[in-house]
XYZ file of C-alpha atoms in Angstrom:
499
model
C 106.785 92.798 72.163
C 108.084 95.930 72.236
C 107.382 96.230 75.837
C 109.473 93.432 76.870
C 111.833 95.857 77.206
C 115.803 94.556 76.189
C 117.396 96.708 78.694
C 115.991 94.184 81.264
C 116.832 90.820 79.513
C 120.981 91.252 79.771
C 121.071 87.456 79.090
C 122.369 87.201 75.515
C 121.056 83.753 74.964
C 117.073 85.450 76.583
C 117.644 88.461 74.124
C 118.120 86.914 71.173
C 115.429 84.905 72.162
C 113.425 87.956 71.797
C 114.862 89.613 69.004
C 114.109 86.931 66.433
C 110.302 86.490 68.013
C 110.715 90.468 67.424
C 112.181 90.053 63.610
C 109.036 87.565 63.008
C 109.596 84.093 62.618
C 113.320 83.721 62.677
C 113.469 81.915 65.693
C 110.703 78.777 64.114
C 113.885 77.277 63.230
C 114.598 76.085 66.920
C 111.504 76.089 68.443
C 111.245 73.179 69.818
C 114.885 73.461 71.449
C 113.628 77.260 72.904
C 110.470 76.285 73.931
C 110.429 76.334 77.400
C 112.960 79.763 76.987
C 109.938 81.803 74.909
C 107.468 80.718 77.789
C 109.739 82.283 79.737
C 110.196 85.452 78.411
C 106.726 85.856 77.077
C 106.287 85.280 80.648
C 108.711 88.558 81.724
C 107.196 90.276 78.467
C 103.885 90.485 80.557
C 105.448 91.262 84.183
C 109.277 93.588 83.384
C 106.691 96.614 82.064
C 104.383 96.164 84.744
C 107.849 96.836 87.126
C 109.725 98.842 85.064
C 108.187 100.136 82.456
C 109.521 102.185 79.598
C 113.545 101.764 78.432
C 113.925 105.448 80.678
C 111.820 104.629 83.202
C 113.574 104.275 86.770
C 113.493 100.417 87.032
C 115.234 100.513 83.424
C 117.805 102.883 83.954
C 121.469 101.940 83.565
C 124.512 102.613 86.181
C 126.730 102.492 83.256
C 128.548 105.402 82.330
C 132.198 103.749 80.963
C 133.349 104.830 77.594
C 135.522 101.909 77.094
C 133.125 98.906 77.820
C 135.210 96.152 75.823
C 137.737 95.509 78.481
C 134.815 95.599 80.930
C 133.250 92.299 82.590
C 129.914 93.873 82.620
C 128.032 92.771 86.051
C 124.209 92.810 86.159
C 122.576 93.960 89.315
C 118.525 93.645 90.232
C 116.924 95.073 93.410
C 113.700 96.073 94.590
C 114.215 99.387 95.933
C 113.853 102.851 94.064
C 113.583 105.161 97.171
C 117.607 105.045 97.364
C 118.170 105.619 93.570
C 119.848 108.514 92.906
C 122.573 107.513 95.596
C 123.082 104.177 94.085
C 123.124 105.341 90.682
C 125.557 107.712 91.074
C 127.589 105.628 93.327
C 127.307 103.406 90.100
C 128.771 105.667 87.810
C 131.576 107.079 89.430
C 132.742 103.280 90.165
C 132.419 102.087 86.844
C 134.691 104.751 85.290
C 137.267 104.696 88.564
C 137.589 100.627 89.286
C 140.353 99.111 88.752
C 138.700 95.225 88.338
C 137.562 95.657 85.213
C 134.120 95.785 86.119
C 130.646 97.586 84.742
C 127.962 97.547 86.673
C 124.329 97.256 85.040
C 121.877 97.931 87.986
C 117.920 97.486 87.070
C 115.197 98.213 89.880
C 112.183 95.769 90.067
C 109.758 97.811 92.280
C 106.426 95.178 92.129
C 106.731 91.319 91.249
C 110.586 91.293 92.328
C 110.478 87.477 93.288
C 108.344 86.768 89.951
C 111.219 88.625 88.151
C 113.567 86.099 89.330
C 111.844 82.908 89.051
C 111.397 83.470 85.824
C 115.133 84.894 84.878
C 116.285 81.854 86.417
C 114.038 79.480 84.516
C 115.578 81.601 81.545
C 119.308 81.770 82.484
C 118.727 85.185 82.339
C 119.361 85.582 86.224
C 121.344 88.891 87.202
C 124.880 88.207 88.444
C 124.188 90.009 91.848
C 120.342 90.239 93.432
C 119.231 91.967 96.594
C 117.533 89.418 99.333
C 113.600 89.616 98.995
C 111.179 87.632 101.353
C 111.563 83.501 101.203
C 113.265 83.862 97.902
C 117.047 83.026 99.024
C 116.266 80.000 101.925
C 113.626 78.854 99.320
C 115.827 78.033 96.833
C 119.499 77.908 98.414
C 119.344 73.820 98.019
C 118.860 74.622 94.409
C 122.446 75.910 93.103
C 120.759 79.880 92.620
C 123.352 81.170 94.976
C 127.282 81.372 95.117
C 128.987 80.122 98.196
C 131.275 83.108 99.344
C 133.765 81.480 102.002
C 136.823 81.124 99.512
C 136.188 84.690 98.619
C 136.455 85.647 102.343
C 139.395 86.640 104.641
C 138.922 87.056 108.070
C 140.205 90.334 108.358
C 137.173 91.233 106.132
C 134.780 89.097 107.695
C 136.100 90.912 111.195
C 134.268 94.303 109.361
C 131.049 92.447 109.990
C 131.361 92.050 113.825
C 129.573 89.458 116.307
C 125.863 87.684 114.828
C 127.107 88.434 111.555
C 127.076 84.607 110.441
C 124.419 82.764 111.959
C 123.185 79.084 111.149
C 120.069 79.357 109.134
C 120.276 83.201 108.426
C 123.490 83.772 105.864
C 125.414 80.498 106.383
C 123.767 77.075 104.930
C 125.053 73.477 106.111
C 128.753 75.578 106.587
C 128.383 77.255 103.327
C 128.055 81.549 103.559
C 126.093 82.934 101.017
C 125.691 86.796 102.062
C 126.896 89.330 104.051
C 125.298 91.982 107.139
C 124.820 94.892 105.931
C 121.462 97.145 106.135
C 118.664 95.849 108.213
C 115.256 96.725 108.949
C 111.789 95.780 110.959
C 108.055 97.152 110.936
C 107.580 100.603 112.557
C 104.042 102.658 113.314
C 104.587 105.528 110.734
C 102.688 108.806 112.623
C 101.475 112.154 110.903
C 102.121 114.225 114.080
C 100.126 116.914 112.329
C 97.123 114.887 112.347
C 97.404 113.256 115.910
C 97.912 117.205 117.355
C 94.490 118.410 115.248
C 92.700 115.393 116.723
C 93.816 115.536 119.914
C 96.156 112.589 120.442
C 98.973 113.425 122.937
C 100.370 109.697 122.602
C 101.350 106.949 120.372
C 99.007 103.668 119.640
C 100.408 100.838 122.967
C 97.521 98.563 122.736
C 95.541 97.170 119.159
C 92.539 98.925 121.168
C 94.807 101.596 121.297
C 95.312 101.328 117.737
C 90.991 100.725 117.316
C 90.853 104.426 119.788
C 93.147 106.418 117.830
C 92.229 105.463 114.161
C 88.423 106.205 115.173
C 89.039 109.513 116.762
C 91.188 110.693 113.314
C 88.350 109.733 111.012
C 85.688 111.463 113.136
C 87.158 114.705 113.376
C 88.870 115.036 110.283
C 87.722 113.154 107.922
C 85.671 115.869 106.710
C 88.749 117.634 105.212
C 89.767 113.855 103.534
C 92.025 113.150 106.706
C 91.850 109.553 107.948
C 93.262 107.162 111.048
C 94.794 104.462 109.447
C 95.433 102.681 106.306
C 97.062 99.676 104.564
C 98.182 98.497 101.048
C 95.679 95.332 101.374
C 96.087 94.819 97.386
C 98.809 92.468 98.224
C 97.758 90.955 101.250
C 101.455 89.110 101.541
C 102.723 92.669 102.246
C 100.478 93.877 104.524
C 100.354 90.609 106.571
C 104.148 90.539 106.429
C 104.591 94.180 107.748
C 101.716 94.129 110.528
C 100.161 90.761 112.391
C 103.760 88.792 111.958
C 105.398 91.243 114.325
C 102.572 92.624 116.326
C 102.119 88.737 117.449
C 105.790 87.986 117.959
C 106.117 91.558 119.893
C 103.365 89.819 122.384
C 104.833 86.829 123.159
C 104.307 84.468 121.333
C 107.130 81.934 119.368
C 104.980 82.013 116.562
C 106.780 83.264 113.363
C 104.150 83.697 110.122
C 101.754 81.045 112.070
C 104.650 78.737 112.363
C 105.568 78.141 116.608
C 108.649 77.164 116.357
C 108.530 75.681 119.811
C 106.272 72.685 119.002
C 106.745 72.516 115.190
C 103.581 73.009 114.178
C 101.168 76.041 112.525
C 99.033 78.015 114.772
C 97.156 80.692 113.477
C 94.915 81.047 116.755
C 96.556 83.746 118.595
C 96.255 86.597 115.474
C 92.400 86.340 116.364
C 92.781 89.405 118.699
C 94.788 91.469 116.294
C 92.308 90.454 113.035
C 89.356 91.409 114.948
C 91.111 94.507 115.897
C 92.112 95.556 112.150
C 88.656 94.627 111.450
C 87.416 96.906 113.389
C 89.117 99.392 111.773
C 88.785 98.673 108.051
C 85.191 97.933 108.078
C 84.449 101.806 109.498
C 85.163 105.042 108.628
C 88.698 104.189 110.494
C 90.493 103.634 107.702
C 90.957 105.557 104.455
C 88.311 104.666 101.801
C 89.926 102.502 99.429
C 92.662 100.023 101.093
C 91.370 96.998 99.464
C 92.667 98.133 96.210
C 96.084 100.152 97.411
C 99.499 99.513 96.825
C 102.040 100.726 99.283
C 103.045 103.370 96.610
C 99.951 104.871 96.410
C 99.335 105.138 99.968
C 102.687 106.660 100.713
C 101.568 109.686 98.058
C 98.411 110.088 100.240
C 100.565 109.936 103.565
C 102.735 112.153 102.183
C 99.936 114.609 101.428
C 98.277 114.579 104.439
C 95.589 111.901 104.110
C 96.559 109.384 106.289
C 97.350 109.686 110.396
C 98.563 106.345 110.175
C 100.323 102.913 108.614
C 102.976 100.043 109.552
C 105.884 99.699 107.073
C 109.242 99.075 107.280
C 111.751 101.700 109.243
C 114.711 101.066 106.775
C 112.504 103.075 103.409
C 110.532 105.736 104.768
C 112.660 108.038 105.252
C 114.016 108.287 101.508
C 110.624 107.833 100.612
C 109.913 111.110 102.298
C 112.991 112.825 101.350
C 113.081 111.574 97.267
C 110.316 109.481 96.158
C 107.570 111.690 97.585
C 109.077 114.404 98.964
C 106.602 116.092 101.691
C 105.838 118.768 104.482
C 104.584 117.126 106.758
C 105.989 116.340 110.050
C 105.671 112.540 110.702
C 107.838 110.257 112.757
C 107.879 105.930 113.527
C 106.712 104.606 116.657
C 106.848 101.405 118.089
C 104.190 98.843 116.956
C 101.006 98.155 119.189
C 101.130 94.852 121.120
C 97.840 92.695 121.651
C 97.408 94.119 125.793
C 99.452 97.124 125.397
C 102.713 95.268 126.764
C 106.112 94.098 124.782
C 106.202 90.705 126.310
C 109.797 89.544 123.760
C 110.875 90.741 119.991
C 110.030 90.995 116.599
C 111.832 89.619 113.667
C 114.754 91.914 111.781
C 114.111 91.814 108.018
C 117.222 91.664 105.931
C 119.880 90.609 108.650
C 123.193 89.018 107.821
C 121.674 88.789 104.284
C 121.593 91.802 101.156
C 123.268 90.480 98.103
C 123.877 87.392 97.071
C 126.159 86.080 93.542
C 124.313 84.094 91.046
C 125.580 80.895 91.635
C 125.325 80.394 87.236
C 126.853 83.446 86.945
C 129.666 82.980 84.351
C 132.206 85.779 86.108
C 132.002 84.340 90.020
C 135.579 86.617 90.853
C 134.041 89.956 88.939
C 130.726 89.090 90.418
C 132.490 89.198 93.797
C 134.299 92.518 93.130
C 130.672 94.104 92.132
C 129.421 92.805 95.950
C 132.350 93.797 97.049
C 131.552 98.029 96.293
C 128.055 97.146 97.450
C 129.618 96.544 100.764
C 132.401 98.615 101.023
C 133.090 101.329 103.576
C 132.669 104.239 101.525
C 129.424 103.212 100.004
C 127.623 102.240 102.971
C 128.740 104.944 104.835
C 127.281 107.327 101.943
C 124.196 105.125 101.990
C 124.110 105.739 106.171
C 124.758 109.258 106.297
C 122.348 110.188 103.210
C 119.342 108.517 105.692
C 118.652 105.919 102.936
C 118.888 102.799 105.537
C 119.995 101.628 108.372
C 123.883 100.284 108.742
C 124.696 97.372 110.813
C 128.522 97.116 109.739
C 130.721 98.088 112.630
C 133.969 98.873 110.825
C 131.519 101.903 108.679
C 129.572 103.120 111.935
C 132.861 103.754 113.501
C 133.392 106.246 110.510
C 130.281 107.148 109.508
C 128.618 110.342 111.048
C 125.120 110.447 112.692
C 122.029 111.098 109.832
C 119.360 113.398 111.147
C 116.875 111.042 110.468
C 118.188 108.883 113.379
C 118.854 111.972 115.531
C 114.981 112.836 114.854
C 113.664 109.478 114.537
C 115.317 107.584 117.364
C 113.270 104.348 116.408
C 114.578 104.101 112.403
C 117.761 101.933 114.467
C 117.345 98.770 115.661
C 116.460 98.501 119.920
C 116.501 96.003 122.131
C 112.674 94.670 121.177
C 114.452 94.004 117.725
C 115.653 90.627 117.209
C 117.006 87.531 114.527
C 114.463 85.569 114.320
C 114.977 81.896 112.926
C 113.905 80.755 109.393
C 110.473 78.584 109.172
C 110.164 75.492 106.926
C 109.369 76.438 103.257
C 108.266 74.984 100.396
C 104.474 74.575 102.647
C 101.564 74.548 100.433
C 98.448 74.461 101.465
C 95.556 73.642 99.867
C 93.234 76.495 99.067
C 94.007 80.029 100.080
C 97.315 80.991 101.524
C 97.290 82.571 104.826
C 97.914 86.306 103.942
C 94.477 86.287 101.838
C 92.773 84.663 104.326
C 93.647 87.107 106.705
C 92.507 90.114 104.988
C 89.550 88.624 103.779
C 88.463 87.932 107.592
C 89.619 91.681 108.155
C 87.546 92.931 105.285
C 84.626 91.161 105.896
C 82.033 92.859 108.373
C 80.194 91.564 111.467
C 81.985 87.955 111.445
C 81.250 86.283 114.930
C 83.814 84.623 117.516
C 82.736 81.126 115.795
C 83.605 82.264 112.008
C 86.620 83.664 113.288
C 87.617 80.192 114.869
C 86.561 78.447 112.229
C 88.558 79.736 109.771
C 91.799 79.877 112.188
C 91.163 76.143 112.737
C 90.735 75.513 109.159
C 93.891 77.216 108.509
C 95.627 75.594 111.219
C 94.442 72.123 109.404
C 95.419 72.714 106.210
C 98.556 74.300 106.778
C 100.070 71.415 108.872
C 98.825 68.810 106.204
C 100.709 70.581 103.847
C 103.750 70.905 105.912
C 103.685 66.949 106.577
C 102.957 66.504 103.011
C 106.319 68.793 102.098
C 108.023 66.905 104.843
C 106.925 63.333 103.492
C 108.146 64.136 99.775
C 111.372 65.542 100.903
C 110.857 69.182 100.022
C 111.153 71.029 103.515
C 111.887 69.682 107.083
C 110.412 70.615 110.455
C 112.239 73.346 111.967
C 112.218 72.838 116.301
C 113.811 74.963 119.112
C 111.902 73.170 122.119
C 113.544 75.895 124.317
C 112.721 78.834 121.563
C 112.705 82.282 123.504
C 110.558 84.702 121.673
C 112.481 87.103 123.774
C 115.716 86.392 122.792
C 115.483 84.665 119.613
C 119.316 84.346 118.590
C 120.242 82.583 121.196
C 119.402 79.356 119.120
C 120.983 80.386 115.957
C 124.346 79.970 117.419
């Protein structure tokens, strides 16, 4: 039980439960009442060590630095990125010493299984006061009271800081309630080792999936004797790989489909992914790919890229500059390029992640006013200015951009910032649970299986369509979700339907 990590279980109720178990039986008298909590805590004990490690790891470092915590209210904050940890902890330490709000921020980072940790924390009343956005967690749980509406805390002048399109229906505004604010934005880019491209004699970046396959093969054929390979993917986590590759490549190719869901027809249709899947299959079933990608997480992949062993991979634009500046410092000359499309033509836009959402306040926090004060710190011009100038992410708050200097990374890599081909897309229904394997796992299996025929691709994708549409219908019938349909949806101008 020593691996549970008391630094993570900030909630007194959950912490007391763990301490009782550790002391050897004092909790037995309350076993029935605490049975559910204990189950959640035990599950947390299995997950948290994998994410945060021991107490002195990055994940469990506390950014508290106040000498007089007795008169301050501790506000716990969870996040999922660690490439910015040095800046964040320094800024929080200064805030904790100087803020007049009676707030002490206790900040923790979870790099793996972040969503599972949040789910378990909510089930044991141990969820943080503030949490960073991740995937579909917000849209899945917003109607269950997990998040605090911010409307009464937001003045007109404060809202004006965030500019146009800062509050969009279905994104950060649900049934008229504002749950989060814009701060940073990101979308996938092709991450390129320019040194490797030069060594391989490639003078331009791949525009089509065919180009991607060819370039990956050229790099490996010329440089694998040096341990250098053309392309890599973090296939150990199918959802993470698919979410930063196939999803946006299809969108950019002109399809009104997000994560398999057709926003015009309100039905799932995975068939258009076929040419992208076949192209990746050519890469990952040959020497064009870095060996062992099926067991590769994103950080080990980044470490190999920083060591000059990978020519290309795809990842989020906001994270990589900080990664190669702080987490895996590298001498590699690298840059960002646009994602390839199916046929080499950009016909629409790709969705922006984290658009208009960043941090949320726990709907069950015991200190909502203090939690909002902490939220304001993370959204302050001063904090975001330093965040942007240090090249840790792309900030899209107008009041910040007016006073911030353009960071070196943006000058060197313009595609770190958003372009006209990046836009906010509507959400899709949540709570859809198909029978059998999910589409992420199914996609990666197709990508890794040799000698698949066209008929096998067609059959697998048709089966996905059937299972997901049946799951959608079941979820609608059970009141778990609603179909989302925009008959006039245009993937080239996706934000129009949200206004």
